[in-house]
Amino acid sequence: TTPYFWGAQPEDGCAYAKMADATMKEFVMGALPVDCHYKTKIGTEPVGSFKPNQWGLYDMAGNVSQWVADCYVPNYAHAPADGVAVETAACKARVLRGGSWVNVPRDLRVADRAYNAPDARSGNNGFRPARVGTR
């Protein structure tokens, strides 16, 4: 019901995510006009530096954009209804979600997605390891 998992105000995200803030104005056009007082000006913050989302997951927005399994398609008109990843015969790009430390707040919205070639490398992109089951 809100654009961000922390609510409607992008500046409230300073407690939840590393994003382009006022200290990034020289590097990123449209950076957030508030200073989030991050530990580091350029680059990522250590894992778990921010508050978790409502499911207890850390770093789901900001820091690094997360690769997901979906092939990029312009819209979800023919997407599987069961949550399975979107796959195409000629998958030239995969989806990135969550935004990174160089992204302005609009790129950290839960509905936002970016894409890149699967072999693209960047200090702004990463992935989230997941473990299924219990300890």
PDB file of C-alpha atoms in Angstrom:
ATOM      1  CA  THR A   1       0.000   0.000   0.000  1.00  0.00           C
ATOM      2  CA  THR A   2       3.078   2.278   0.100  1.00  0.00           C
ATOM      3  CA  PRO A   3       5.849   2.759  -2.455  1.00  0.00           C
ATOM      4  CA  TYR A   4       8.548   1.606  -0.014  1.00  0.00           C
ATOM      5  CA  PHE A   5       8.419  -1.203   2.526  1.00  0.00           C
ATOM      6  CA  TRP A   6       9.157   1.401   5.231  1.00  0.00           C
ATOM      7  CA  GLY A   7       6.266   3.679   4.195  1.00  0.00           C
ATOM      8  CA  ALA A   8       5.551   6.560   1.850  1.00  0.00           C
ATOM      9  CA  GLN A   9       8.388   8.989   2.604  1.00  0.00           C
ATOM     10  CA  PRO A  10      11.718   8.314   0.863  1.00  0.00           C
ATOM     11  CA  GLU A  11      13.717  10.103   3.564  1.00  0.00           C
ATOM     12  CA  ASP A  12      12.421   7.644   6.185  1.00  0.00           C
ATOM     13  CA  GLY A  13      14.405   5.034   4.263  1.00  0.00           C
ATOM     14  CA  CYS A  14      17.690   6.299   5.708  1.00  0.00           C
ATOM     15  CA  ALA A  15      17.149   3.872   8.601  1.00  0.00           C
ATOM     16  CA  TYR A  16      16.401   0.961   6.233  1.00  0.00           C
ATOM     17  CA  ALA A  17      18.610   1.284   3.159  1.00  0.00           C
ATOM     18  CA  LYS A  18      21.793   2.742   1.685  1.00  0.00           C
ATOM     19  CA  MET A  19      20.727   4.994  -1.197  1.00  0.00           C
ATOM     20  CA  ALA A  20      21.934   8.131  -2.947  1.00  0.00           C
ATOM     21  CA  ASP A  21      21.559  10.886  -0.340  1.00  0.00           C
ATOM     22  CA  ALA A  22      22.749  14.512  -0.183  1.00  0.00           C
ATOM     23  CA  THR A  23      26.399  13.443   0.046  1.00  0.00           C
ATOM     24  CA  MET A  24      26.043  11.869  -3.402  1.00  0.00           C
ATOM     25  CA  LYS A  25      24.876  15.020  -5.239  1.00  0.00           C
ATOM     26  CA  GLU A  26      28.262  15.394  -6.950  1.00  0.00           C
ATOM     27  CA  PHE A  27      27.976  11.843  -8.330  1.00  0.00           C
ATOM     28  CA  VAL A  28      24.236  11.246  -8.827  1.00  0.00           C
ATOM     29  CA  MET A  29      21.746  13.693 -10.308  1.00  0.00           C
ATOM     30  CA  GLY A  30      18.573  13.755  -8.247  1.00  0.00           C
ATOM     31  CA  ALA A  31      20.150  12.423  -5.052  1.00  0.00           C
ATOM     32  CA  LEU A  32      18.016  12.607  -1.914  1.00  0.00           C
ATOM     33  CA  PRO A  33      18.143  16.143  -0.441  1.00  0.00           C
ATOM     34  CA  VAL A  34      18.702  14.846   3.115  1.00  0.00           C
ATOM     35  CA  ASP A  35      21.923  13.507   4.571  1.00  0.00           C
ATOM     36  CA  CYS A  36      21.358  10.016   5.890  1.00  0.00           C
ATOM     37  CA  HIS A  37      24.595  10.103   7.913  1.00  0.00           C
ATOM     38  CA  TYR A  38      25.841   6.831   6.494  1.00  0.00           C
ATOM     39  CA  LYS A  39      29.140   5.475   7.791  1.00  0.00           C
ATOM     40  CA  THR A  40      30.648   5.556   4.298  1.00  0.00           C
ATOM     41  CA  LYS A  41      30.040   8.168   1.603  1.00  0.00           C
ATOM     42  CA  ILE A  42      30.841   5.984  -1.388  1.00  0.00           C
ATOM     43  CA  GLY A  43      30.056   2.280  -1.550  1.00  0.00           C
ATOM     44  CA  THR A  44      28.063  -0.234   0.395  1.00  0.00           C
ATOM     45  CA  GLU A  45      27.523  -0.538   4.133  1.00  0.00           C
ATOM     46  CA  PRO A  46      28.137  -3.758   6.094  1.00  0.00           C
ATOM     47  CA  VAL A  47      25.314  -6.309   5.922  1.00  0.00           C
ATOM     48  CA  GLY A  48      22.745  -5.730   8.660  1.00  0.00           C
ATOM     49  CA  SER A  49      23.590  -2.020   9.112  1.00  0.00           C
ATOM     50  CA  PHE A  50      19.950  -1.047   8.639  1.00  0.00           C
ATOM     51  CA  LYS A  51      16.597  -1.993  10.129  1.00  0.00           C
ATOM     52  CA  PRO A  52      14.977  -5.126   8.664  1.00  0.00           C
ATOM     53  CA  ASN A  53      11.750  -5.122   6.689  1.00  0.00           C
ATOM     54  CA  GLN A  54       8.497  -6.358   8.222  1.00  0.00           C
ATOM     55  CA  TRP A  55       9.524 -10.001   7.630  1.00  0.00           C
ATOM     56  CA  GLY A  56      12.841  -9.589   9.429  1.00  0.00           C
ATOM     57  CA  LEU A  57      14.903  -9.537   6.220  1.00  0.00           C
ATOM     58  CA  TYR A  58      17.831  -7.128   6.075  1.00  0.00           C
ATOM     59  CA  ASP A  59      19.145  -5.164   3.090  1.00  0.00           C
ATOM     60  CA  MET A  60      16.221  -5.865   0.766  1.00  0.00           C
ATOM     61  CA  ALA A  61      16.494  -2.317  -0.567  1.00  0.00           C
ATOM     62  CA  GLY A  62      19.606  -0.282  -1.252  1.00  0.00           C
ATOM     63  CA  ASN A  63      23.254  -1.273  -0.799  1.00  0.00           C
ATOM     64  CA  VAL A  64      23.317  -3.489  -3.941  1.00  0.00           C
ATOM     65  CA  SER A  65      20.612  -4.261  -6.482  1.00  0.00           C
ATOM     66  CA  GLN A  66      19.685  -7.917  -6.309  1.00  0.00           C
ATOM     67  CA  TRP A  67      19.639 -10.217  -9.308  1.00  0.00           C
ATOM     68  CA  VAL A  68      16.448 -12.260  -9.574  1.00  0.00           C
ATOM     69  CA  ALA A  69      15.673 -15.200 -11.850  1.00  0.00           C
ATOM     70  CA  ASP A  70      13.198 -13.358 -14.098  1.00  0.00           C
ATOM     71  CA  CYS A  71      14.054 -12.675 -17.717  1.00  0.00           C
ATOM     72  CA  TYR A  72      13.290  -9.033 -18.425  1.00  0.00           C
ATOM     73  CA  VAL A  73      10.028  -8.464 -20.289  1.00  0.00           C
ATOM     74  CA  PRO A  74       8.415  -5.031 -20.747  1.00  0.00           C
ATOM     75  CA  ASN A  75       5.366  -5.940 -18.643  1.00  0.00           C
ATOM     76  CA  TYR A  76       3.801  -8.811 -16.754  1.00  0.00           C
ATOM     77  CA  ALA A  77       0.902  -9.382 -19.175  1.00  0.00           C
ATOM     78  CA  HIS A  78       1.856 -13.053 -19.726  1.00  0.00           C
ATOM     79  CA  ALA A  79       3.722 -13.700 -16.476  1.00  0.00           C
ATOM     80  CA  PRO A  80       3.091 -16.944 -14.585  1.00  0.00           C
ATOM     81  CA  ALA A  81       0.390 -16.496 -11.939  1.00  0.00           C
ATOM     82  CA  ASP A  82       2.073 -18.928  -9.517  1.00  0.00           C
ATOM     83  CA  GLY A  83       5.163 -16.796  -8.779  1.00  0.00           C
ATOM     84  CA  VAL A  84       7.524 -18.859 -10.932  1.00  0.00           C
ATOM     85  CA  ALA A  85      10.238 -16.810 -12.628  1.00  0.00           C
ATOM     86  CA  VAL A  86       9.482 -15.328 -16.039  1.00  0.00           C
ATOM     87  CA  GLU A  87      11.483 -17.225 -18.660  1.00  0.00           C
ATOM     88  CA  THR A  88      11.759 -16.555 -22.389  1.00  0.00           C
ATOM     89  CA  ALA A  89      13.421 -18.528 -25.168  1.00  0.00           C
ATOM     90  CA  ALA A  90      15.903 -15.741 -25.923  1.00  0.00           C
ATOM     91  CA  CYS A  91      16.610 -14.277 -22.481  1.00  0.00           C
ATOM     92  CA  LYS A  92      19.069 -11.456 -23.133  1.00  0.00           C
ATOM     93  CA  ALA A  93      18.529  -9.613 -19.810  1.00  0.00           C
ATOM     94  CA  ARG A  94      17.717 -10.550 -16.221  1.00  0.00           C
ATOM     95  CA  VAL A  95      15.896  -8.397 -13.680  1.00  0.00           C
ATOM     96  CA  LEU A  96      17.512  -6.484 -10.810  1.00  0.00           C
ATOM     97  CA  ARG A  97      15.423  -5.298  -7.848  1.00  0.00           C
ATOM     98  CA  GLY A  98      15.870  -3.265  -4.698  1.00  0.00           C
ATOM     99  CA  GLY A  99      18.136  -0.488  -5.981  1.00  0.00           C
ATOM    100  CA  SER A 100      21.684   0.164  -4.793  1.00  0.00           C
ATOM    101  CA  TRP A 101      23.715   2.805  -2.977  1.00  0.00           C
ATOM    102  CA  VAL A 102      23.976   4.866  -6.182  1.00  0.00           C
ATOM    103  CA  ASN A 103      20.226   4.861  -6.810  1.00  0.00           C
ATOM    104  CA  VAL A 104      17.817   7.638  -5.892  1.00  0.00           C
ATOM    105  CA  PRO A 105      14.805   6.700  -3.748  1.00  0.00           C
ATOM    106  CA  ARG A 106      12.394   6.128  -6.647  1.00  0.00           C
ATOM    107  CA  ASP A 107      14.649   3.233  -7.703  1.00  0.00           C
ATOM    108  CA  LEU A 108      14.246   1.579  -4.286  1.00  0.00           C
ATOM    109  CA  ARG A 109      10.460   1.271  -4.586  1.00  0.00           C
ATOM    110  CA  VAL A 110       9.150  -2.267  -4.202  1.00  0.00           C
ATOM    111  CA  ALA A 111       7.610  -2.128  -7.690  1.00  0.00           C
ATOM    112  CA  ASP A 112      10.736  -0.857  -9.428  1.00  0.00           C
ATOM    113  CA  ARG A 113      12.941  -3.138 -11.487  1.00  0.00           C
ATOM    114  CA  ALA A 114      16.018  -2.670 -13.591  1.00  0.00           C
ATOM    115  CA  TYR A 115      17.677  -5.132 -15.960  1.00  0.00           C
ATOM    116  CA  ASN A 116      21.033  -6.030 -17.406  1.00  0.00           C
ATOM    117  CA  ALA A 117      22.737  -8.780 -19.388  1.00  0.00           C
ATOM    118  CA  PRO A 118      23.283 -11.853 -17.192  1.00  0.00           C
ATOM    119  CA  ASP A 119      27.062 -11.572 -17.549  1.00  0.00           C
ATOM    120  CA  ALA A 120      27.194  -7.865 -16.581  1.00  0.00           C
ATOM    121  CA  ARG A 121      29.329  -7.108 -13.520  1.00  0.00           C
ATOM    122  CA  SER A 122      29.142  -4.099 -11.204  1.00  0.00           C
ATOM    123  CA  GLY A 123      29.908  -3.131  -7.626  1.00  0.00           C
ATOM    124  CA  ASN A 124      26.272  -2.056  -7.422  1.00  0.00           C
ATOM    125  CA  ASN A 125      24.744  -5.462  -8.204  1.00  0.00           C
ATOM    126  CA  GLY A 126      24.678  -8.616  -6.116  1.00  0.00           C
ATOM    127  CA  PHE A 127      22.504 -11.469  -5.012  1.00  0.00           C
ATOM    128  CA  ARG A 128      20.935 -12.757  -1.831  1.00  0.00           C
ATOM    129  CA  PRO A 129      21.827 -16.289  -0.780  1.00  0.00           C
ATOM    130  CA  ALA A 130      18.849 -18.107   0.647  1.00  0.00           C
ATOM    131  CA  ARG A 131      18.622 -21.199   2.761  1.00  0.00           C
ATOM    132  CA  VAL A 132      15.519 -23.334   2.742  1.00  0.00           C
ATOM    133  CA  GLY A 133      14.525 -25.184   5.870  1.00  0.00           C
ATOM    134  CA  THR A 134      15.355 -24.810   9.529  1.00  0.00           C
ATOM    135  CA  ARG A 135      18.514 -25.178  11.542  1.00  0.00           C
TER     136      ARG A 135
END
